[in-house]
CSV table of C-alpha atoms and ligand atoms in Angstrom, one decimal:
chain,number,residue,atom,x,y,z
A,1,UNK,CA,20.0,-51.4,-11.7
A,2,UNK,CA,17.9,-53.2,-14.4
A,3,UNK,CA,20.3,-52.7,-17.7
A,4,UNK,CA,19.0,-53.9,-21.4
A,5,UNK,CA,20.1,-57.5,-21.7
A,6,UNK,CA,23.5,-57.9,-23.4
A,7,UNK,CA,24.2,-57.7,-27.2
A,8,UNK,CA,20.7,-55.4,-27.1
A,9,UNK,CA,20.7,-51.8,-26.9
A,10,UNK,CA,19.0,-48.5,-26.9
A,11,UNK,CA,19.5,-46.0,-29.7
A,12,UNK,CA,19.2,-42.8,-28.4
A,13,UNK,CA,18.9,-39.3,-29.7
A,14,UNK,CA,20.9,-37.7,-31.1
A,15,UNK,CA,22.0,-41.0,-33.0
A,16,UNK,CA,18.6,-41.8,-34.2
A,17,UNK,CA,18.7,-38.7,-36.7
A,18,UNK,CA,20.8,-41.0,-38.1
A,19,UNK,CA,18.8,-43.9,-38.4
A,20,UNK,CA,15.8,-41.8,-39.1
A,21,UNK,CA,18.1,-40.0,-42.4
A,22,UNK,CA,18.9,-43.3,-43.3
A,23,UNK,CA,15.0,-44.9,-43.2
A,24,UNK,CA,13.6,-41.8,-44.9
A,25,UNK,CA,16.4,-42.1,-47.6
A,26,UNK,CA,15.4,-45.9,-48.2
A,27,UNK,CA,11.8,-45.1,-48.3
A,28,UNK,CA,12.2,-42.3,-51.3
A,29,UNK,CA,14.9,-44.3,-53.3
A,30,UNK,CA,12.9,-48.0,-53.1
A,31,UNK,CA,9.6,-46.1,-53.9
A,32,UNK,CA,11.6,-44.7,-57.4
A,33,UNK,CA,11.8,-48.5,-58.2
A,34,UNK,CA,8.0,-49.0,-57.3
A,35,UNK,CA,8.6,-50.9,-54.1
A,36,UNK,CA,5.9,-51.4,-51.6
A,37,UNK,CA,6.6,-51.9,-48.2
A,38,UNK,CA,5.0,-55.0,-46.2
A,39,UNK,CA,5.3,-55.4,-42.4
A,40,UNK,CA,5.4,-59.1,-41.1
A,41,UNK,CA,4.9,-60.3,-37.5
A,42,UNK,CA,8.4,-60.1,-35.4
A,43,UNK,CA,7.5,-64.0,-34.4
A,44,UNK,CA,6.4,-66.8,-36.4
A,45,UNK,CA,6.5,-70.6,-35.9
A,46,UNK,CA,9.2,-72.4,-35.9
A,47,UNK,CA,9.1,-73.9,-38.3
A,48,UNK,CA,8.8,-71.5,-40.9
A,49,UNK,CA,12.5,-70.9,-40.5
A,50,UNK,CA,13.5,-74.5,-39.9
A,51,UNK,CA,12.4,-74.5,-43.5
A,52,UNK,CA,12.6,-71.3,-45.0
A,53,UNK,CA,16.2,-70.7,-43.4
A,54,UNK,CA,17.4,-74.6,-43.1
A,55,UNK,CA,17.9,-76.6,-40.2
A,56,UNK,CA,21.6,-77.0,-40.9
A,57,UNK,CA,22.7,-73.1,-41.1
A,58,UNK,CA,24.1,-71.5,-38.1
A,59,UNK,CA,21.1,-69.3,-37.6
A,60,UNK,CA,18.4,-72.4,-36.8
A,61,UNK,CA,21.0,-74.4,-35.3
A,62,UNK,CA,22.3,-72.5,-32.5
A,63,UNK,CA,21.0,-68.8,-32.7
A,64,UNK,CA,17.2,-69.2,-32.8
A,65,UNK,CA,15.6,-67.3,-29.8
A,66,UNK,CA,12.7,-70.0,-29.6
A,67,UNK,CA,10.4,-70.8,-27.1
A,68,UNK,CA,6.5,-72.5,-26.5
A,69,UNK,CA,3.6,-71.0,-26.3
A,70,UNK,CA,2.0,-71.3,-22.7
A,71,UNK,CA,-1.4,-70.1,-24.4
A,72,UNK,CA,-4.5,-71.6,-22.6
A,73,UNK,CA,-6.7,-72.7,-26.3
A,74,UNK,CA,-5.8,-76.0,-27.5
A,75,UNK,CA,-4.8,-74.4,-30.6
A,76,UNK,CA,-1.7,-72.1,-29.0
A,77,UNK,CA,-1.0,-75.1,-26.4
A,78,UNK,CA,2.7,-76.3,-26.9
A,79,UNK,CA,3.4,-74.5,-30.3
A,80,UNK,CA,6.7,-73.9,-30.6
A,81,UNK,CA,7.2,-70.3,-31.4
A,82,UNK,CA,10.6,-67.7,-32.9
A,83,UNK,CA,11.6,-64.4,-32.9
A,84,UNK,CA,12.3,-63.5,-36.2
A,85,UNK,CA,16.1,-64.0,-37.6
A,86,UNK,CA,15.5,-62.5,-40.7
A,87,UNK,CA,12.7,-61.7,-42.6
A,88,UNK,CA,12.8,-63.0,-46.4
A,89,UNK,CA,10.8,-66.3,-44.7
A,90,UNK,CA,8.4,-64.1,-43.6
A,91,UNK,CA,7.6,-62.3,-46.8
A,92,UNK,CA,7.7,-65.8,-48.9
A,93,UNK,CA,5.0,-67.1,-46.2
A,94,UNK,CA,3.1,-63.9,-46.1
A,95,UNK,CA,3.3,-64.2,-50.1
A,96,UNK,CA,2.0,-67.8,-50.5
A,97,UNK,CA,-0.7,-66.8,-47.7
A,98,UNK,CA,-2.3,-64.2,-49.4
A,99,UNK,CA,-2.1,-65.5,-52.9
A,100,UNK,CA,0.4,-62.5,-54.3
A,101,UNK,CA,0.8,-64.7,-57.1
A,102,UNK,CA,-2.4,-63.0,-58.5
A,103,UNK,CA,-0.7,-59.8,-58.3
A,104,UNK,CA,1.9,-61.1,-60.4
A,105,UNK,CA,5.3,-59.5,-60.2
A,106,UNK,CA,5.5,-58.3,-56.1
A,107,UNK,CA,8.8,-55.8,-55.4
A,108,UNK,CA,8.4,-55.5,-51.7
A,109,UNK,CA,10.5,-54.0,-48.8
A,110,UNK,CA,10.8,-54.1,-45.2
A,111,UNK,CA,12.6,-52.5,-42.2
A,112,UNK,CA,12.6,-54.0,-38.7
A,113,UNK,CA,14.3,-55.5,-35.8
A,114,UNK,CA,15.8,-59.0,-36.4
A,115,UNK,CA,17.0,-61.5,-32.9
A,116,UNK,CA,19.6,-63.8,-33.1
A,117,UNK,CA,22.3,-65.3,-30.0
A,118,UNK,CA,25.3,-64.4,-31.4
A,119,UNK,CA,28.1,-63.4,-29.7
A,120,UNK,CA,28.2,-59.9,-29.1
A,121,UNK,CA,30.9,-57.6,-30.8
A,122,UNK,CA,31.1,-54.5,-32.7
A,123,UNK,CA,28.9,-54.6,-35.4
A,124,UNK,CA,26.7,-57.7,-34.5
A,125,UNK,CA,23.6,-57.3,-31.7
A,126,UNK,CA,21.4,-59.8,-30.7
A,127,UNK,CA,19.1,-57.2,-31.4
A,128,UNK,CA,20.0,-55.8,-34.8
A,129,UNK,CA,17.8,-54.4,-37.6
A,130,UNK,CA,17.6,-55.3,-41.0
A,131,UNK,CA,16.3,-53.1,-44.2
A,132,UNK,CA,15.7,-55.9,-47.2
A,133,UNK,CA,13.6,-56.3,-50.2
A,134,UNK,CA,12.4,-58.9,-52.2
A,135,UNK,CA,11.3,-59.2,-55.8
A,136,UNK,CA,8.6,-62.4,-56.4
A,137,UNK,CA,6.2,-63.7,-58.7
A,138,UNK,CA,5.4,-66.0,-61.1
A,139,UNK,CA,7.6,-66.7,-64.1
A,140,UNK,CA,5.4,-65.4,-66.2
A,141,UNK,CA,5.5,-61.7,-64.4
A,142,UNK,CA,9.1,-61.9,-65.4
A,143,UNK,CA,10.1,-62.3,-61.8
A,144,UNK,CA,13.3,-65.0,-63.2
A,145,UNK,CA,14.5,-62.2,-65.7
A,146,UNK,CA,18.2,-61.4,-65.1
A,147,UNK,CA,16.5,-57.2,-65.7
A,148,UNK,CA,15.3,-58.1,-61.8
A,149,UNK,CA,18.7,-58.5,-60.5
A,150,UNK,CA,20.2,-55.7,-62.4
A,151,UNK,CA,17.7,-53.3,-61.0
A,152,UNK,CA,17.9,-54.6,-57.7
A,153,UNK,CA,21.9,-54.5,-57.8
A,154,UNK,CA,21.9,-50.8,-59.6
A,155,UNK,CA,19.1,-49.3,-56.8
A,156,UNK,CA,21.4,-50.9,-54.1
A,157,UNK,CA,24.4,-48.7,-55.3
A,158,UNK,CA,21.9,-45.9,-55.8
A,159,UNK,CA,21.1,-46.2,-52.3
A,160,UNK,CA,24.5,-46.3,-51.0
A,161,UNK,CA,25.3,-43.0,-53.1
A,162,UNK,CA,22.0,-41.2,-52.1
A,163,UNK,CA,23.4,-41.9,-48.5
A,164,UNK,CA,27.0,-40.5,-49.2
A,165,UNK,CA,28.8,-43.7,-48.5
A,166,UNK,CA,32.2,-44.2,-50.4
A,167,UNK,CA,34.4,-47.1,-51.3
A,168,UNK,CA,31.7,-49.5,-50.9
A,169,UNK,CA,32.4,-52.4,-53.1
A,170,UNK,CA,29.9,-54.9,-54.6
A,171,UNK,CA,30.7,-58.8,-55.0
A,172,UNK,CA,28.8,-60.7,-57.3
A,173,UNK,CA,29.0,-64.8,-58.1
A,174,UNK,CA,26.2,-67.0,-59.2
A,175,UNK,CA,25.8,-70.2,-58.2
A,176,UNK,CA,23.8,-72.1,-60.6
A,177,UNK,CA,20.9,-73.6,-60.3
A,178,UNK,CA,20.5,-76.8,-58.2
A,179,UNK,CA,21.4,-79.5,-61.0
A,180,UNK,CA,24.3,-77.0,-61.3
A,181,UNK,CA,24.9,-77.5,-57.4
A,182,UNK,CA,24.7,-80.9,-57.6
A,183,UNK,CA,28.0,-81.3,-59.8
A,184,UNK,CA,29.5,-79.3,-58.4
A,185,UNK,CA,29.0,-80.6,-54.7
A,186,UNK,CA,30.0,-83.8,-55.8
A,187,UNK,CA,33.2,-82.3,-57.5
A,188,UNK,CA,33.7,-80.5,-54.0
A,189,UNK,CA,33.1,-83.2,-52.0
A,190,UNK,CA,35.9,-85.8,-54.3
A,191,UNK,CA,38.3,-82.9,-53.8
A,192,UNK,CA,37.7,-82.1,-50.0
A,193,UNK,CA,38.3,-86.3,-49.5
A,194,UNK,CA,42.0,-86.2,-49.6
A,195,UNK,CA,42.8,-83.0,-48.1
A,196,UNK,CA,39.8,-82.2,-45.4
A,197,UNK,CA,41.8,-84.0,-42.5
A,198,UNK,CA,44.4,-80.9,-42.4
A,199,UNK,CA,41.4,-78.5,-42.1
A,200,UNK,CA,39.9,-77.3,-38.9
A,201,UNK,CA,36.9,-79.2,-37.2
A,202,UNK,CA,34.2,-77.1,-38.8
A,203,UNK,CA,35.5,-77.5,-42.3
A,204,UNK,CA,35.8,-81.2,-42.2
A,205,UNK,CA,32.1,-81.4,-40.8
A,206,UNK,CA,30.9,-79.0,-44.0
A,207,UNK,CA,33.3,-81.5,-46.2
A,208,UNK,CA,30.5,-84.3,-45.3
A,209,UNK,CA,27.2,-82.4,-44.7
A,210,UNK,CA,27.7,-79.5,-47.0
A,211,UNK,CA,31.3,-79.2,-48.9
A,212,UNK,CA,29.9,-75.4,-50.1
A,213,UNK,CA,30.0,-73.8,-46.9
A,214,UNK,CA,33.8,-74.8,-46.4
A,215,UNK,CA,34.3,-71.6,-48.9
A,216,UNK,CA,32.9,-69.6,-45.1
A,217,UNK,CA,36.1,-70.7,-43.2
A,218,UNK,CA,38.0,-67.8,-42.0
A,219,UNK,CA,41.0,-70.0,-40.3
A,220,UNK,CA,43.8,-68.5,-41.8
A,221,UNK,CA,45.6,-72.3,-42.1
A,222,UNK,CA,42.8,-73.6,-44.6
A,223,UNK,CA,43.3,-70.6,-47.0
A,224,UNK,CA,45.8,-72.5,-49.4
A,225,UNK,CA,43.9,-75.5,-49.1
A,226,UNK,CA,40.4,-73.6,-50.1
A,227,UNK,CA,42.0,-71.9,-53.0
A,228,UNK,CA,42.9,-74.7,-54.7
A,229,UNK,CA,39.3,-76.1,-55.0
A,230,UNK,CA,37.1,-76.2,-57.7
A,231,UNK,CA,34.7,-73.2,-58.4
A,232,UNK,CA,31.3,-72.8,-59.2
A,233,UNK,CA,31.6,-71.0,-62.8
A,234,UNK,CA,33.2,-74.0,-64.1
A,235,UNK,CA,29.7,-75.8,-63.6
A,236,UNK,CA,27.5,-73.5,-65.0
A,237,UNK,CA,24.9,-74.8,-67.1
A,238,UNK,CA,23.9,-72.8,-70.3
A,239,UNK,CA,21.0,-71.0,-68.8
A,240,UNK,CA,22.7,-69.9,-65.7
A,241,UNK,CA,26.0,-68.7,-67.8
A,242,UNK,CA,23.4,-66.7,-69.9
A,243,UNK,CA,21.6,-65.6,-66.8
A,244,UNK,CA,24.6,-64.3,-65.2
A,245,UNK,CA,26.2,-62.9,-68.3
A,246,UNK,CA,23.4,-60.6,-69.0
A,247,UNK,CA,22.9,-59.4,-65.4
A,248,UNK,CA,26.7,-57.7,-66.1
A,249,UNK,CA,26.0,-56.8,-69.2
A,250,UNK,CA,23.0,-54.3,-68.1
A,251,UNK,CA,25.2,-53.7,-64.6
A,252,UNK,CA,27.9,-52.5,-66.8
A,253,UNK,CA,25.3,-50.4,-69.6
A,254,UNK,CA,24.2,-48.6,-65.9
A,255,UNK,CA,27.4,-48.1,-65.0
A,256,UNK,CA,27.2,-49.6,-62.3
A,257,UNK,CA,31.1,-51.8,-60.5
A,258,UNK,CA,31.3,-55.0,-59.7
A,259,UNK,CA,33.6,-57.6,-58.4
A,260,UNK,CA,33.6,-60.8,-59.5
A,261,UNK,CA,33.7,-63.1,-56.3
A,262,UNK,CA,33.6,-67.3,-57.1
A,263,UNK,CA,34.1,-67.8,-53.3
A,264,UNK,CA,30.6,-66.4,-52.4
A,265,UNK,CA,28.4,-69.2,-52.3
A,266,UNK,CA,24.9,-69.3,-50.4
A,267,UNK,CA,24.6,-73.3,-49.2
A,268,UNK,CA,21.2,-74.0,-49.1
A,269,UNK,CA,19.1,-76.3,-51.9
A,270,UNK,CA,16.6,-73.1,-52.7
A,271,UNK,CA,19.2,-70.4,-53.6
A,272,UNK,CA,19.9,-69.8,-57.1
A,273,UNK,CA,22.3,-68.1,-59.7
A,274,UNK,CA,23.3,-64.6,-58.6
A,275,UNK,CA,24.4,-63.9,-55.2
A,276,UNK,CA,26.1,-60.9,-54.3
A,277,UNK,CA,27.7,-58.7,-50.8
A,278,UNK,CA,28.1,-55.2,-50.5
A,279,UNK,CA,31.3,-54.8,-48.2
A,280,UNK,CA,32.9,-51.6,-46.8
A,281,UNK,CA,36.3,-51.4,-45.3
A,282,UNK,CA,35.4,-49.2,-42.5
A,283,UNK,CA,33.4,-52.3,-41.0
A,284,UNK,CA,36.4,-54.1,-39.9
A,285,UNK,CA,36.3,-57.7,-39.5
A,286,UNK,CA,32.3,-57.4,-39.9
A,287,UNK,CA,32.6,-55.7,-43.4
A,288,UNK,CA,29.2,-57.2,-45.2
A,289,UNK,CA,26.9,-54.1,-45.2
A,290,UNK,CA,24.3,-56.3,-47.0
A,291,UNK,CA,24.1,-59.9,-48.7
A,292,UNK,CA,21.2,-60.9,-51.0
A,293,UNK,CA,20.8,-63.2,-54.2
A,294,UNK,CA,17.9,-65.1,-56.0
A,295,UNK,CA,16.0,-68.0,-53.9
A,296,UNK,CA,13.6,-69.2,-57.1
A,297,UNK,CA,12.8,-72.8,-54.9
A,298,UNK,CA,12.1,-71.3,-51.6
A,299,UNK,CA,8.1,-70.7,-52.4
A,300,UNK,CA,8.1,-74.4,-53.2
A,301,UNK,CA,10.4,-75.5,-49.8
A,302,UNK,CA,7.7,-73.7,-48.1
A,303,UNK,CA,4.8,-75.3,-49.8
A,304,UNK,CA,3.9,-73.0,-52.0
A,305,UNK,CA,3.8,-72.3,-56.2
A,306,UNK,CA,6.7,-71.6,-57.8
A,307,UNK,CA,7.4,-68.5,-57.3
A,308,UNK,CA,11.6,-67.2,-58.1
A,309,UNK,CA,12.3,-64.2,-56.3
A,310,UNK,CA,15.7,-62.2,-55.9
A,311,UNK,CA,16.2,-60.3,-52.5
A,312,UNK,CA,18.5,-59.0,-49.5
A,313,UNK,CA,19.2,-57.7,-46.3
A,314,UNK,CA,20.9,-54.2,-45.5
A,315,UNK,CA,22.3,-54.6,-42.2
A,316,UNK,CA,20.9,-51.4,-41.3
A,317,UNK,CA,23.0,-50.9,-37.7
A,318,UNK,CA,26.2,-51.5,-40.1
A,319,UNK,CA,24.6,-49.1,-42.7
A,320,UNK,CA,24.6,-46.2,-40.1
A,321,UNK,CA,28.0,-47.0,-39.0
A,322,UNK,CA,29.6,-46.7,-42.6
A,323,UNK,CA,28.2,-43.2,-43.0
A,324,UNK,CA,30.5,-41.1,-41.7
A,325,UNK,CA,28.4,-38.6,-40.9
A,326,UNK,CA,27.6,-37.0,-37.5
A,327,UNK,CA,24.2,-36.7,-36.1
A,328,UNK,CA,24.3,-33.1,-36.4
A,329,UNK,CA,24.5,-33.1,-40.0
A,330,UNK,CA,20.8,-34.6,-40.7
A,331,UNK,CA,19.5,-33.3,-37.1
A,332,UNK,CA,16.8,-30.6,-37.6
A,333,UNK,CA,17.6,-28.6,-34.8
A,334,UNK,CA,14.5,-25.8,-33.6
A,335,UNK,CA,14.1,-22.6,-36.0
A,336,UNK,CA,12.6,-20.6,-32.8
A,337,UNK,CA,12.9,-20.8,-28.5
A,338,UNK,CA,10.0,-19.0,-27.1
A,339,UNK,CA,10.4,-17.9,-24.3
A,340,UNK,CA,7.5,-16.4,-21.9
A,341,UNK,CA,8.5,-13.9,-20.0
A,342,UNK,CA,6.0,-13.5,-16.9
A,343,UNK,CA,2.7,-14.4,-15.1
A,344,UNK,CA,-0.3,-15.7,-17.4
A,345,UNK,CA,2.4,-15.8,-20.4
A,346,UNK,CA,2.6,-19.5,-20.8
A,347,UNK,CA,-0.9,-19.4,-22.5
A,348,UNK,CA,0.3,-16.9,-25.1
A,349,UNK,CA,3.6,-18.6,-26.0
A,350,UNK,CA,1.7,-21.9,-26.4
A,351,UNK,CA,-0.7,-20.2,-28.8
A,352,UNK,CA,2.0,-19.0,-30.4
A,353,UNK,CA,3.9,-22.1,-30.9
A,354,UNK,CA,1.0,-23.5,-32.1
A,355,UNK,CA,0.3,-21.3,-34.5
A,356,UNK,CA,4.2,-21.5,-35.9
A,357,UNK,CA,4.8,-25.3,-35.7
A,358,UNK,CA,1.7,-25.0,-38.5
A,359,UNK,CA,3.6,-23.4,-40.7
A,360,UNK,CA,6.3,-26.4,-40.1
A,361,UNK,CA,8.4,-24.5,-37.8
A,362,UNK,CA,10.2,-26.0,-35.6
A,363,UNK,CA,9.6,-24.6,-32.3
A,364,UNK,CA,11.3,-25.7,-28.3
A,365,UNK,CA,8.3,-24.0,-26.0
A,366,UNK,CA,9.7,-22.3,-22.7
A,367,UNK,CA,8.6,-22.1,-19.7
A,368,UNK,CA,7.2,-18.9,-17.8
A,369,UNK,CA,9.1,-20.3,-14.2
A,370,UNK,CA,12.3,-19.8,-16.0
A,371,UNK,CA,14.1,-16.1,-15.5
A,372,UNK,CA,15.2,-14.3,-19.1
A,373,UNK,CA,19.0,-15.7,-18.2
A,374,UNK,CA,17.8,-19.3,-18.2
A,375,UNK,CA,15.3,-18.9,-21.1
A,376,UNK,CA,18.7,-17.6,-23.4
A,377,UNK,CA,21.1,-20.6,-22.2
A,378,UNK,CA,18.5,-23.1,-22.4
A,379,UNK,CA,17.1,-21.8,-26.1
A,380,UNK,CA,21.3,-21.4,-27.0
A,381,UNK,CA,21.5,-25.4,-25.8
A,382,UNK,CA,18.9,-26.5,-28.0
A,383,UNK,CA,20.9,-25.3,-30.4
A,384,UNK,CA,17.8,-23.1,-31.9
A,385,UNK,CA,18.0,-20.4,-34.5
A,386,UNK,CA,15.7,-17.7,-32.6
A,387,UNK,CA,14.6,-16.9,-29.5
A,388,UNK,CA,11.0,-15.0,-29.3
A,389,UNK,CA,10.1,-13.2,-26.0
A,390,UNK,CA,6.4,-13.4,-25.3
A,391,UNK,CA,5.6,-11.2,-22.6
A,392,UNK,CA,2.6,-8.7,-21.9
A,393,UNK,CA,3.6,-5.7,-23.7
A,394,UNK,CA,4.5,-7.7,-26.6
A,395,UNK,CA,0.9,-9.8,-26.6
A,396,UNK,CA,-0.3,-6.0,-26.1
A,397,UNK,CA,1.0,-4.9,-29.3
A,398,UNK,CA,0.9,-7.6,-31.3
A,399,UNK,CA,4.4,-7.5,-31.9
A,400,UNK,CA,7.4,-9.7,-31.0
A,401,UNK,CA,11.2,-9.2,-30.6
A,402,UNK,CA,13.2,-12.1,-32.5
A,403,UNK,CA,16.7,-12.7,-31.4
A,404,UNK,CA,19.1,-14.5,-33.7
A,405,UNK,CA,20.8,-16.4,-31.5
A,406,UNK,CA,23.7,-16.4,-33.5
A,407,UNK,CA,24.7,-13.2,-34.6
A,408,UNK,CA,22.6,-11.6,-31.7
A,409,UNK,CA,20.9,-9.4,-34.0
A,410,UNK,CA,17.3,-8.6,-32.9
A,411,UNK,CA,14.3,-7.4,-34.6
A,412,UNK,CA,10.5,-6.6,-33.5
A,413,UNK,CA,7.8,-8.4,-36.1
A,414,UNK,CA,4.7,-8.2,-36.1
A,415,UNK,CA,2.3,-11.6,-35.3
A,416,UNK,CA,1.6,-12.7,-38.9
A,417,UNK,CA,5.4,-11.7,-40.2
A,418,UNK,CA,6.8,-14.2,-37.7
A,419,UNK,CA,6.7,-17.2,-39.8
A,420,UNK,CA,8.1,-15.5,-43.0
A,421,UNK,CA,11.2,-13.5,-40.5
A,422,UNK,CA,11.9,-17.2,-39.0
A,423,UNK,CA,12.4,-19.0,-42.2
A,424,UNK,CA,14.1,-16.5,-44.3
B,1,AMP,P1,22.2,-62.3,-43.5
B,1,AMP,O1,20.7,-62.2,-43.2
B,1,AMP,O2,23.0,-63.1,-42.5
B,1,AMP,O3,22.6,-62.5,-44.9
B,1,AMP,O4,22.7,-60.8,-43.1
B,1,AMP,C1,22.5,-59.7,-43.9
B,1,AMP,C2,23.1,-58.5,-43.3
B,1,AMP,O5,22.6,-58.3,-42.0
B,1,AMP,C3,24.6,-58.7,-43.0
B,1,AMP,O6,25.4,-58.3,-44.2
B,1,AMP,C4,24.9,-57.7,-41.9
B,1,AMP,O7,25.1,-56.4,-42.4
B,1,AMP,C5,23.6,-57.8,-41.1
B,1,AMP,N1,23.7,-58.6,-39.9
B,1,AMP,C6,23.5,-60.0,-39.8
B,1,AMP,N2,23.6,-60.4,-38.6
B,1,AMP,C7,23.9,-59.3,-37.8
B,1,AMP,C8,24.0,-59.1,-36.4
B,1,AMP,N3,24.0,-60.1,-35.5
B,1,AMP,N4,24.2,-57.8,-36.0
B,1,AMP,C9,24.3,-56.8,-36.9
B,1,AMP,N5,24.1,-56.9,-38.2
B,1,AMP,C10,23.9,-58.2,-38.7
């Protein structure tokens, strides 16, 4: 048997009500805030996330799924290709390609399937999918303005309530800008010096090639140890104090909770001042349901204008497992079975249908092979409302007996009552 390759899998029905519920709630709340949705390729070159990711982060280091390009032109021959591993590169190329700048301020989002080779457990796929926007432009459409990540933050918790989920909890830090970073590397790095060689292996490589990401250790040993470094607020510049300042000062006016967190630190050159999780407790070990902050020197990393932006990524398979809900609750199940009872009747029950599912009526169409018995235990399996009986003395008259399948009540109605008696 030919099964779907490990840390991949197929979502199925009933379960993707869920992820349907969730999508179509994402859609209606982002396009409150005026977000537009834009659609990138699911592989790009390499290189794009070499730069626009970093070549020292876990994800282009060891979880790329990469590969060259056996094309036959001279052009495709030997390029070295990459499934997607998130999309914010993606957007930022897509954005210096097609000159947004000109539109000025761009609040785009995305949903789609992103690949990485990590190792398989609950909550992370090799195969998982990602819902994220991102909010770019020049400076001068206002796209550095601490009102950006405010709104962004508030429609994130909007979200979250729209889709019933409780006790999430939102961290927000900012990390400065790169002078900022610089210090406070440096300050990191003179700390790290005397202590790193009691840490574990990975910590006392990140004390030499980038003291920030020490702050991701989860070794339980090099807790004490990381507490007792420096944090980032303490090397705030002006500017960023203000910046981050005011994006509380309108998250609090909203009414929107936060949690300060000075151990949440993005370590890459481009990202800037705020950066922020949304956690959830019924995650487990796994409990980011989405991380995002501000990236104003990634257009420029990637060759292109300045251009700050603010974003993030909903991990959308963690999403649908923090909602506690059941399929059933956001399944539409059918309003009406019909069931043709006899020979020539399939004709007349598919007219009918036809004629209901117009009227947005959900309708399971039967089969004439089936005997009455079968036609009521498949139409009560369905989980349908009605069942309609279409045989010839009811195409004769005009007139059809509804069931409710429930209460087992049963009514004749005529032909053009049918709609109005099924959705009252
Ligand atoms: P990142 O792009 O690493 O900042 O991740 C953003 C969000 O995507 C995380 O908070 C997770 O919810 C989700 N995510 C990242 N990697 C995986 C994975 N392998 N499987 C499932 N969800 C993931």
């Amino acid at each position: 048997m030919i099964k779907a390759i490990r840390g991949t899998r197929d979502l199925l029905p009933p379960d993707t009500a869920l992820w349907n519920f969730v999508e179509k709630t994402v859609r209606e709340v982002f396009s409150a805030y005026n977000f537009h949705e834009i659609r990138t390729p699911l592989f790009e070159s390499t290189e794009l996330f070499a730069r626009g990711v970093g070549e020292e982060t876990d994800i282009v280091a060891k979880e790329m799924y990469t590969w060259e390009d056996r094309g036959r032109a001279e052009s495709d021959k030997g390029q070295s290709l990459t499934l997607r591993p998130e999309n914010t590169a993606g957007v930022v190329r897509a954005y210096i390609e097609h000159n947004l700048q000109a539109r000025g301020l761009n609040k785009l989002y995305y949903i789609g399937p992103q690949f990485r080779r990590e190792r398989p457990q609950k909550g992370r796929y090799r195969q998982f999918y990602q819902i994220g926007a991102e909010v770019i432009g020049p400076a001068t459409s206002g796209s550095e303005s601490p009102v950006r990540d405010a709104e962004l933050l508030e429609m994130l918790a909007t979200l979250l309530d729209r889709l019933g989920i409780k006790d999430y909890c939102l961290e927000l830090n900012s990390i400065g800008c790169a002078a900022d970073r610089a210090r406070y590397n440096e300050a990191l790095r003179l700390a790290l010096e005397p202590v790193k060689d009691k840490m574990c292996g990975d910590c006392q490589r990140r004390a030499v090639t980038n003291p920030l990401r020490v702050f991701d250790c989860k070794v339980p040993e090099d807790q004490p140890t990381i507490e007792t470094l420096p944090r980032i607020g303490q090397f705030l510049d002006e500017p960023c104090r203000q910046h981050f300042a005011q994006v509380q000062e309108i998250l609090r006016a909203v009414g929107v909770e936060f949690q300060l967190n000075d151990r949440l630190v993005r370590g890459l050159d481009y990202y800037t001042r705020t950066a922020f999780e949304f956690t959830h407790g019924a995650l487990g070990a796994q409990n980011a349901i989405l991380g995002g902050g501000r990236y104003d020197g990634l257009s420029e990393s990637l060759g292109g204008p300045a251009a700050p932006g603010i974003g993030f990524a909903i991990g959308e398979d963690r999403l649908v497992m923090s909602l506690g809900k059941s399929p059933e609750e956001v399944l539409r199940k059918p309003d009406a079975y019909i069931a043709p009872l006899g020979a020539g009747m399939n004709n007349e029950a598919a007219r009918l249908a036809r004629e209901l599912r117009q009227h947005d009526i959900v309708v399971e169409l039967g089969d004439a092979s089936f005997r009455l018995k079968k036609s009521f235990e498949v139409a009560t399996k369905t989980g349908a409302n009605y069942i309609l009986i279409v045989g010839e003395n009811e195409v004769k008259a005009n007139t059809f007996s509804l069931k409710n399948l429930a209460t087992g009540e049963q009514k004749s109605i005529p032909r053009d009552q049918l709609p109005g008696a099924i959705q009252s």
